[in-house]
Amino acid sequence: MSALPNEHRSELVVNLALAHPPDDRALTGITDVWKAFQGLAECGGLSGETHDPGLARALVRTIDLRERTVSAAFRDVIIDPASLFVLANMLHWLHEKIIPLQRATILWPAHERVVRTDEPQFPDPWPRYSFELEIGELIDDIDLEIELTAPQPKAVTDQVVDALSAWLLATHRGGFANEMFKPEESIVFLGPDVMNVEADYVAWFIKIMRADESALDSLLNVLEWVHQNVAPIRSVSLGP
């Protein structure tokens, strides 16, 4: 795997050389990785401390698939430099779980620093959350409770759930793997009740999270994006 700066300031390009032509399962897996990375970026989960999560926006994605090569380009990218490691983790997950890769080349947006991908590093949390935040002991079960400032219609709470799902998809595909949990072993298991959604309240029950705790920083950044773009949040609680 290699990572180089792209001459285009806001374009991210990933070129993959596959070990063999992809079947339908592999094509689905490759597409899921693109969707997971893009979804997390669009919801502010990759903004880190360098960019206001609320300013994250939809990306333009183009795909070029040949017999044994895949190229994905994302335009209008505004993400933290350490997101490169998240992407590298997801490509390792793809290699181990879906289809072997002979080579992966990442052309990183020129306006972002190119970081090393051979040691764990993740985007830091946004330092100025717009909601009250309470974090308990993050051991075993993790309950996420989101209190909105006012009741919202179902279409709006569905958008909150969609943003959470974007984070889950990326984390479930190894994005926040570390020395303890390799990308193919990094996973999130939701509890049996999974989620409770009311007009002004959303609760999500994470039974097991096999990933670096920085994944929760990304989750809180997603909620900052929700606060600014979907529905104002009064408070967020993380912990047992």
PDB file of C-alpha atoms in Angstrom:
ATOM      1  CA  MET A   1       0.000   0.000   0.000  1.00  0.00           C
ATOM      2  CA  SER A   2       1.265   3.455  -0.847  1.00  0.00           C
ATOM      3  CA  ALA A   3      -0.106   6.932  -0.195  1.00  0.00           C
ATOM      4  CA  LEU A   4       0.916  10.012  -2.141  1.00  0.00           C
ATOM      5  CA  PRO A   5      -0.367  13.585  -2.389  1.00  0.00           C
ATOM      6  CA  ASN A   6      -2.806  14.244  -5.215  1.00  0.00           C
ATOM      7  CA  GLU A   7      -2.155  17.318  -7.348  1.00  0.00           C
ATOM      8  CA  HIS A   8      -5.873  18.084  -7.040  1.00  0.00           C
ATOM      9  CA  ARG A   9      -6.383  19.798  -3.700  1.00  0.00           C
ATOM     10  CA  SER A  10      -9.794  18.348  -2.835  1.00  0.00           C
ATOM     11  CA  GLU A  11      -9.845  15.013  -4.675  1.00  0.00           C
ATOM     12  CA  LEU A  12      -9.130  11.611  -3.141  1.00  0.00           C
ATOM     13  CA  VAL A  13      -8.388   8.713  -5.498  1.00  0.00           C
ATOM     14  CA  VAL A  14      -7.977   5.042  -4.564  1.00  0.00           C
ATOM     15  CA  ASN A  15      -6.547   2.601  -7.109  1.00  0.00           C
ATOM     16  CA  LEU A  16      -6.791  -1.121  -6.348  1.00  0.00           C
ATOM     17  CA  ALA A  17      -5.132  -3.997  -8.210  1.00  0.00           C
ATOM     18  CA  LEU A  18      -7.118  -7.166  -7.450  1.00  0.00           C
ATOM     19  CA  ALA A  19      -5.607 -10.640  -7.195  1.00  0.00           C
ATOM     20  CA  HIS A  20      -8.329 -12.030  -9.477  1.00  0.00           C
ATOM     21  CA  PRO A  21     -11.439 -10.794 -11.289  1.00  0.00           C
ATOM     22  CA  PRO A  22     -14.186 -10.024  -8.744  1.00  0.00           C
ATOM     23  CA  ASP A  23     -17.363 -12.087  -8.492  1.00  0.00           C
ATOM     24  CA  ASP A  24     -20.700 -10.614  -7.408  1.00  0.00           C
ATOM     25  CA  ARG A  25     -19.875 -10.986  -3.707  1.00  0.00           C
ATOM     26  CA  ALA A  26     -16.574  -9.165  -4.158  1.00  0.00           C
ATOM     27  CA  LEU A  27     -18.205  -6.386  -6.152  1.00  0.00           C
ATOM     28  CA  THR A  28     -20.748  -5.919  -3.371  1.00  0.00           C
ATOM     29  CA  GLY A  29     -17.984  -5.857  -0.752  1.00  0.00           C
ATOM     30  CA  ILE A  30     -15.937  -3.299  -2.670  1.00  0.00           C
ATOM     31  CA  THR A  31     -18.995  -1.101  -3.118  1.00  0.00           C
ATOM     32  CA  ASP A  32     -19.800  -1.369   0.583  1.00  0.00           C
ATOM     33  CA  VAL A  33     -16.320  -0.092   1.487  1.00  0.00           C
ATOM     34  CA  TRP A  34     -16.703   2.928  -0.796  1.00  0.00           C
ATOM     35  CA  LYS A  35     -20.166   3.636   0.638  1.00  0.00           C
ATOM     36  CA  ALA A  36     -18.939   3.237   4.226  1.00  0.00           C
ATOM     37  CA  PHE A  37     -15.994   5.598   3.821  1.00  0.00           C
ATOM     38  CA  GLN A  38     -18.033   8.147   1.897  1.00  0.00           C
ATOM     39  CA  GLY A  39     -20.968   7.964   4.311  1.00  0.00           C
ATOM     40  CA  LEU A  40     -18.783   8.582   7.354  1.00  0.00           C
ATOM     41  CA  ALA A  41     -17.030  11.498   5.632  1.00  0.00           C
ATOM     42  CA  GLU A  42     -20.332  13.072   4.595  1.00  0.00           C
ATOM     43  CA  CYS A  43     -21.672  12.920   8.161  1.00  0.00           C
ATOM     44  CA  GLY A  44     -18.623  14.577   9.711  1.00  0.00           C
ATOM     45  CA  GLY A  45     -17.206  11.392  11.191  1.00  0.00           C
ATOM     46  CA  LEU A  46     -13.826  11.989   9.540  1.00  0.00           C
ATOM     47  CA  SER A  47     -13.583  15.720  10.226  1.00  0.00           C
ATOM     48  CA  GLY A  48     -11.477  15.247  13.357  1.00  0.00           C
ATOM     49  CA  GLU A  49     -10.414  18.417  15.149  1.00  0.00           C
ATOM     50  CA  THR A  50      -9.194  20.143  11.989  1.00  0.00           C
ATOM     51  CA  HIS A  51     -12.565  20.741  10.326  1.00  0.00           C
ATOM     52  CA  ASP A  52     -15.964  21.655  11.745  1.00  0.00           C
ATOM     53  CA  PRO A  53     -18.024  18.435  11.398  1.00  0.00           C
ATOM     54  CA  GLY A  54     -21.078  20.504  10.580  1.00  0.00           C
ATOM     55  CA  LEU A  55     -19.442  21.639   7.342  1.00  0.00           C
ATOM     56  CA  ALA A  56     -19.132  18.093   5.987  1.00  0.00           C
ATOM     57  CA  ARG A  57     -21.067  17.699   2.771  1.00  0.00           C
ATOM     58  CA  ALA A  58     -21.988  15.202   0.101  1.00  0.00           C
ATOM     59  CA  LEU A  59     -19.077  13.941  -1.983  1.00  0.00           C
ATOM     60  CA  VAL A  60     -19.046  13.254  -5.689  1.00  0.00           C
ATOM     61  CA  ARG A  61     -17.929   9.652  -6.263  1.00  0.00           C
ATOM     62  CA  THR A  62     -16.921   8.041  -9.548  1.00  0.00           C
ATOM     63  CA  ILE A  63     -15.948   4.383 -10.035  1.00  0.00           C
ATOM     64  CA  ASP A  64     -13.929   2.774 -12.815  1.00  0.00           C
ATOM     65  CA  LEU A  65     -14.016  -1.038 -12.810  1.00  0.00           C
ATOM     66  CA  ARG A  66     -11.905  -3.140 -15.140  1.00  0.00           C
ATOM     67  CA  GLU A  67     -11.097  -6.851 -15.118  1.00  0.00           C
ATOM     68  CA  ARG A  68      -8.657  -6.712 -12.188  1.00  0.00           C
ATOM     69  CA  THR A  69      -8.511  -3.053 -11.256  1.00  0.00           C
ATOM     70  CA  VAL A  70     -10.855  -0.709  -9.443  1.00  0.00           C
ATOM     71  CA  SER A  71     -10.485   3.042  -9.188  1.00  0.00           C
ATOM     72  CA  ALA A  72     -12.642   5.227  -6.951  1.00  0.00           C
ATOM     73  CA  ALA A  73     -12.454   9.015  -6.924  1.00  0.00           C
ATOM     74  CA  PHE A  74     -14.060  11.273  -4.306  1.00  0.00           C
ATOM     75  CA  ARG A  75     -14.310  14.986  -5.060  1.00  0.00           C
ATOM     76  CA  ASP A  76     -14.892  17.893  -2.647  1.00  0.00           C
ATOM     77  CA  VAL A  77     -13.225  16.030   0.228  1.00  0.00           C
ATOM     78  CA  ILE A  78     -12.728  17.872   3.533  1.00  0.00           C
ATOM     79  CA  ILE A  79     -11.441  15.388   6.114  1.00  0.00           C
ATOM     80  CA  ASP A  80      -8.769  15.128   8.804  1.00  0.00           C
ATOM     81  CA  PRO A  81      -5.341  13.850   7.676  1.00  0.00           C
ATOM     82  CA  ALA A  82      -5.564  10.873  10.062  1.00  0.00           C
ATOM     83  CA  SER A  83      -8.587   9.671   8.078  1.00  0.00           C
ATOM     84  CA  LEU A  84      -5.997   8.182   5.731  1.00  0.00           C
ATOM     85  CA  PHE A  85      -5.325   5.523   8.366  1.00  0.00           C
ATOM     86  CA  VAL A  86      -9.075   4.809   8.637  1.00  0.00           C
ATOM     87  CA  LEU A  87      -9.227   4.295   4.875  1.00  0.00           C
ATOM     88  CA  ALA A  88      -6.132   2.082   4.940  1.00  0.00           C
ATOM     89  CA  ASN A  89      -7.755  -0.051   7.635  1.00  0.00           C
ATOM     90  CA  MET A  90     -10.855  -0.484   5.503  1.00  0.00           C
ATOM     91  CA  LEU A  91      -8.748  -1.577   2.534  1.00  0.00           C
ATOM     92  CA  HIS A  92      -6.995  -4.135   4.774  1.00  0.00           C
ATOM     93  CA  TRP A  93     -10.463  -5.360   5.808  1.00  0.00           C
ATOM     94  CA  LEU A  94     -11.430  -5.682   2.141  1.00  0.00           C
ATOM     95  CA  HIS A  95      -8.224  -7.623   1.433  1.00  0.00           C
ATOM     96  CA  GLU A  96      -8.733 -10.075   4.295  1.00  0.00           C
ATOM     97  CA  LYS A  97     -12.513 -10.529   4.202  1.00  0.00           C
ATOM     98  CA  ILE A  98     -13.660 -10.023   0.619  1.00  0.00           C
ATOM     99  CA  ILE A  99     -11.006 -10.189  -2.111  1.00  0.00           C
ATOM    100  CA  PRO A 100      -7.185 -10.226  -2.000  1.00  0.00           C
ATOM    101  CA  LEU A 101      -5.509  -7.043  -3.188  1.00  0.00           C
ATOM    102  CA  GLN A 102      -2.183  -7.096  -4.985  1.00  0.00           C
ATOM    103  CA  ARG A 103      -1.674  -3.376  -4.557  1.00  0.00           C
ATOM    104  CA  ALA A 104      -3.472  -0.318  -3.221  1.00  0.00           C
ATOM    105  CA  THR A 105      -2.450   3.224  -4.125  1.00  0.00           C
ATOM    106  CA  ILE A 106      -4.058   6.221  -2.437  1.00  0.00           C
ATOM    107  CA  LEU A 107      -3.765   9.719  -3.872  1.00  0.00           C
ATOM    108  CA  TRP A 108      -4.574  11.930  -0.908  1.00  0.00           C
ATOM    109  CA  PRO A 109      -5.999  15.469  -1.299  1.00  0.00           C
ATOM    110  CA  ALA A 110      -3.130  17.908  -1.633  1.00  0.00           C
ATOM    111  CA  HIS A 111      -4.552  20.288   0.986  1.00  0.00           C
ATOM    112  CA  GLU A 112      -4.317  17.535   3.654  1.00  0.00           C
ATOM    113  CA  ARG A 113      -1.128  16.102   5.117  1.00  0.00           C
ATOM    114  CA  VAL A 114      -0.227  12.538   4.086  1.00  0.00           C
ATOM    115  CA  VAL A 115       0.204  10.478   7.270  1.00  0.00           C
ATOM    116  CA  ARG A 116       1.858   7.121   7.791  1.00  0.00           C
ATOM    117  CA  THR A 117      -0.360   4.071   7.452  1.00  0.00           C
ATOM    118  CA  ASP A 118       1.875   1.575   9.268  1.00  0.00           C
ATOM    119  CA  GLU A 119       0.963   2.702  12.789  1.00  0.00           C
ATOM    120  CA  PRO A 120      -2.438   3.482  14.351  1.00  0.00           C
ATOM    121  CA  GLN A 121      -3.524   7.111  14.293  1.00  0.00           C
ATOM    122  CA  PHE A 122      -7.067   8.404  14.209  1.00  0.00           C
ATOM    123  CA  PRO A 123      -8.761  11.790  13.893  1.00  0.00           C
ATOM    124  CA  ASP A 124      -9.015  13.627  17.206  1.00  0.00           C
ATOM    125  CA  PRO A 125     -12.439  14.771  18.441  1.00  0.00           C
ATOM    126  CA  TRP A 126     -13.898  18.137  17.548  1.00  0.00           C
ATOM    127  CA  PRO A 127     -13.040  20.365  20.541  1.00  0.00           C
ATOM    128  CA  ARG A 128     -16.238  22.425  20.620  1.00  0.00           C
ATOM    129  CA  TYR A 129     -19.345  20.250  20.682  1.00  0.00           C
ATOM    130  CA  SER A 130     -22.599  22.192  20.591  1.00  0.00           C
ATOM    131  CA  PHE A 131     -24.399  19.915  23.054  1.00  0.00           C
ATOM    132  CA  GLU A 132     -23.921  18.850  26.649  1.00  0.00           C
ATOM    133  CA  LEU A 133     -21.746  15.740  26.797  1.00  0.00           C
ATOM    134  CA  GLU A 134     -21.467  13.159  29.568  1.00  0.00           C
ATOM    135  CA  ILE A 135     -19.068  10.217  29.217  1.00  0.00           C
ATOM    136  CA  GLY A 136     -19.100   7.398  31.750  1.00  0.00           C
ATOM    137  CA  GLU A 137     -16.920   4.296  31.994  1.00  0.00           C
ATOM    138  CA  LEU A 138     -16.560   2.875  28.515  1.00  0.00           C
ATOM    139  CA  ILE A 139     -16.320  -0.757  29.581  1.00  0.00           C
ATOM    140  CA  ASP A 140     -18.282  -3.615  28.017  1.00  0.00           C
ATOM    141  CA  ASP A 141     -21.767  -2.340  27.130  1.00  0.00           C
ATOM    142  CA  ILE A 142     -21.968   1.240  25.846  1.00  0.00           C
ATOM    143  CA  ASP A 143     -25.282   3.060  25.862  1.00  0.00           C
ATOM    144  CA  LEU A 144     -25.606   6.087  23.609  1.00  0.00           C
ATOM    145  CA  GLU A 145     -28.423   8.427  24.602  1.00  0.00           C
ATOM    146  CA  ILE A 146     -29.276  11.457  22.489  1.00  0.00           C
ATOM    147  CA  GLU A 147     -31.753  14.039  23.748  1.00  0.00           C
ATOM    148  CA  LEU A 148     -33.000  16.443  21.090  1.00  0.00           C
ATOM    149  CA  THR A 149     -33.962  19.987  22.028  1.00  0.00           C
ATOM    150  CA  ALA A 150     -37.493  19.544  20.641  1.00  0.00           C
ATOM    151  CA  PRO A 151     -39.720  16.759  19.280  1.00  0.00           C
ATOM    152  CA  GLN A 152     -39.086  16.010  15.626  1.00  0.00           C
ATOM    153  CA  PRO A 153     -41.118  14.261  12.908  1.00  0.00           C
ATOM    154  CA  LYS A 154     -40.194  10.686  11.988  1.00  0.00           C
ATOM    155  CA  ALA A 155     -38.482  11.816   8.790  1.00  0.00           C
ATOM    156  CA  VAL A 156     -35.992  13.793  10.910  1.00  0.00           C
ATOM    157  CA  THR A 157     -35.330  11.071  13.508  1.00  0.00           C
ATOM    158  CA  ASP A 158     -34.816   8.686  10.581  1.00  0.00           C
ATOM    159  CA  GLN A 159     -32.010  10.980   9.406  1.00  0.00           C
ATOM    160  CA  VAL A 160     -30.424  10.768  12.868  1.00  0.00           C
ATOM    161  CA  VAL A 161     -30.560   6.969  12.667  1.00  0.00           C
ATOM    162  CA  ASP A 162     -29.096   7.050   9.146  1.00  0.00           C
ATOM    163  CA  ALA A 163     -26.130   9.098  10.397  1.00  0.00           C
ATOM    164  CA  LEU A 164     -25.502   6.604  13.208  1.00  0.00           C
ATOM    165  CA  SER A 165     -25.732   3.790  10.664  1.00  0.00           C
ATOM    166  CA  ALA A 166     -23.039   5.446   8.519  1.00  0.00           C
ATOM    167  CA  TRP A 167     -20.689   5.318  11.509  1.00  0.00           C
ATOM    168  CA  LEU A 168     -21.628   1.689  12.211  1.00  0.00           C
ATOM    169  CA  LEU A 169     -21.005   0.636   8.604  1.00  0.00           C
ATOM    170  CA  ALA A 170     -17.485   2.103   8.583  1.00  0.00           C
ATOM    171  CA  THR A 171     -16.576   0.798  12.044  1.00  0.00           C
ATOM    172  CA  HIS A 172     -17.941  -2.638  11.152  1.00  0.00           C
ATOM    173  CA  ARG A 173     -15.572  -2.678   8.175  1.00  0.00           C
ATOM    174  CA  GLY A 174     -12.407  -2.241  10.196  1.00  0.00           C
ATOM    175  CA  GLY A 175     -12.071   1.536   9.958  1.00  0.00           C
ATOM    176  CA  PHE A 176     -10.959   1.918  13.587  1.00  0.00           C
ATOM    177  CA  ALA A 177      -8.841  -1.199  13.953  1.00  0.00           C
ATOM    178  CA  ASN A 178      -5.705  -0.996  16.099  1.00  0.00           C
ATOM    179  CA  GLU A 179      -2.909  -3.224  17.457  1.00  0.00           C
ATOM    180  CA  MET A 180      -5.410  -5.178  19.566  1.00  0.00           C
ATOM    181  CA  PHE A 181      -8.092  -5.635  16.917  1.00  0.00           C
ATOM    182  CA  LYS A 182      -6.930  -6.258  13.362  1.00  0.00           C
ATOM    183  CA  PRO A 183      -9.204  -4.876  10.628  1.00  0.00           C
ATOM    184  CA  GLU A 184     -10.766  -8.271   9.930  1.00  0.00           C
ATOM    185  CA  GLU A 185     -11.460  -8.701  13.681  1.00  0.00           C
ATOM    186  CA  SER A 186     -12.737  -5.177  14.314  1.00  0.00           C
ATOM    187  CA  ILE A 187     -16.491  -5.215  14.655  1.00  0.00           C
ATOM    188  CA  VAL A 188     -19.425  -3.669  16.497  1.00  0.00           C
ATOM    189  CA  PHE A 189     -22.217  -5.785  17.971  1.00  0.00           C
ATOM    190  CA  LEU A 190     -25.416  -4.010  18.913  1.00  0.00           C
ATOM    191  CA  GLY A 191     -27.448  -5.184  21.909  1.00  0.00           C
ATOM    192  CA  PRO A 192     -30.691  -7.168  21.579  1.00  0.00           C
ATOM    193  CA  ASP A 193     -32.831  -4.030  21.921  1.00  0.00           C
ATOM    194  CA  VAL A 194     -30.561  -2.215  19.408  1.00  0.00           C
ATOM    195  CA  MET A 195     -32.310   1.158  19.392  1.00  0.00           C
ATOM    196  CA  ASN A 196     -35.076   3.189  20.981  1.00  0.00           C
ATOM    197  CA  VAL A 197     -36.347   6.099  18.898  1.00  0.00           C
ATOM    198  CA  GLU A 198     -38.813   8.709  20.120  1.00  0.00           C
ATOM    199  CA  ALA A 199     -39.688  12.155  18.799  1.00  0.00           C
ATOM    200  CA  ASP A 200     -37.077  13.880  20.986  1.00  0.00           C
ATOM    201  CA  TYR A 201     -34.853  10.992  22.061  1.00  0.00           C
ATOM    202  CA  VAL A 202     -32.683   8.320  20.431  1.00  0.00           C
ATOM    203  CA  ALA A 203     -30.933   5.559  22.371  1.00  0.00           C
ATOM    204  CA  TRP A 204     -28.525   3.080  20.834  1.00  0.00           C
ATOM    205  CA  PHE A 205     -27.192   0.041  22.674  1.00  0.00           C
ATOM    206  CA  ILE A 206     -23.693  -1.159  21.749  1.00  0.00           C
ATOM    207  CA  LYS A 207     -23.062  -4.547  23.344  1.00  0.00           C
ATOM    208  CA  ILE A 208     -19.490  -5.072  22.106  1.00  0.00           C
ATOM    209  CA  MET A 209     -17.119  -2.728  20.301  1.00  0.00           C
ATOM    210  CA  ARG A 210     -13.928  -4.346  19.070  1.00  0.00           C
ATOM    211  CA  ALA A 211     -12.266  -1.194  17.843  1.00  0.00           C
ATOM    212  CA  ASP A 212     -10.123   1.654  19.040  1.00  0.00           C
ATOM    213  CA  GLU A 213     -11.917   4.073  21.377  1.00  0.00           C
ATOM    214  CA  SER A 214     -11.223   6.777  18.797  1.00  0.00           C
ATOM    215  CA  ALA A 215     -14.225   5.339  16.994  1.00  0.00           C
ATOM    216  CA  LEU A 216     -16.348   7.042  19.667  1.00  0.00           C
ATOM    217  CA  ASP A 217     -14.677  10.384  18.882  1.00  0.00           C
ATOM    218  CA  SER A 218     -15.837   9.873  15.312  1.00  0.00           C
ATOM    219  CA  LEU A 219     -19.332   9.032  16.549  1.00  0.00           C
ATOM    220  CA  LEU A 220     -19.518  12.257  18.563  1.00  0.00           C
ATOM    221  CA  ASN A 221     -18.363  14.213  15.518  1.00  0.00           C
ATOM    222  CA  VAL A 222     -21.221  12.609  13.579  1.00  0.00           C
ATOM    223  CA  LEU A 223     -23.609  13.871  16.256  1.00  0.00           C
ATOM    224  CA  GLU A 224     -22.160  17.384  15.926  1.00  0.00           C
ATOM    225  CA  TRP A 225     -22.987  17.145  12.218  1.00  0.00           C
ATOM    226  CA  VAL A 226     -26.505  15.988  13.153  1.00  0.00           C
ATOM    227  CA  HIS A 227     -26.877  18.940  15.537  1.00  0.00           C
ATOM    228  CA  GLN A 228     -25.930  21.447  12.847  1.00  0.00           C
ATOM    229  CA  ASN A 229     -27.653  19.870   9.854  1.00  0.00           C
ATOM    230  CA  VAL A 230     -30.515  17.617  10.953  1.00  0.00           C
ATOM    231  CA  ALA A 231     -31.905  18.461  14.413  1.00  0.00           C
ATOM    232  CA  PRO A 232     -30.506  20.421  17.392  1.00  0.00           C
ATOM    233  CA  ILE A 233     -29.246  18.157  20.182  1.00  0.00           C
ATOM    234  CA  ARG A 234     -29.590  19.120  23.842  1.00  0.00           C
ATOM    235  CA  SER A 235     -27.367  16.433  25.355  1.00  0.00           C
ATOM    236  CA  VAL A 236     -25.463  13.234  24.619  1.00  0.00           C
ATOM    237  CA  SER A 237     -24.546  10.524  27.103  1.00  0.00           C
ATOM    238  CA  LEU A 238     -22.035   7.719  26.489  1.00  0.00           C
ATOM    239  CA  GLY A 239     -21.446   4.922  28.929  1.00  0.00           C
ATOM    240  CA  PRO A 240     -23.128   2.297  31.068  1.00  0.00           C
TER     241      PRO A 240
END
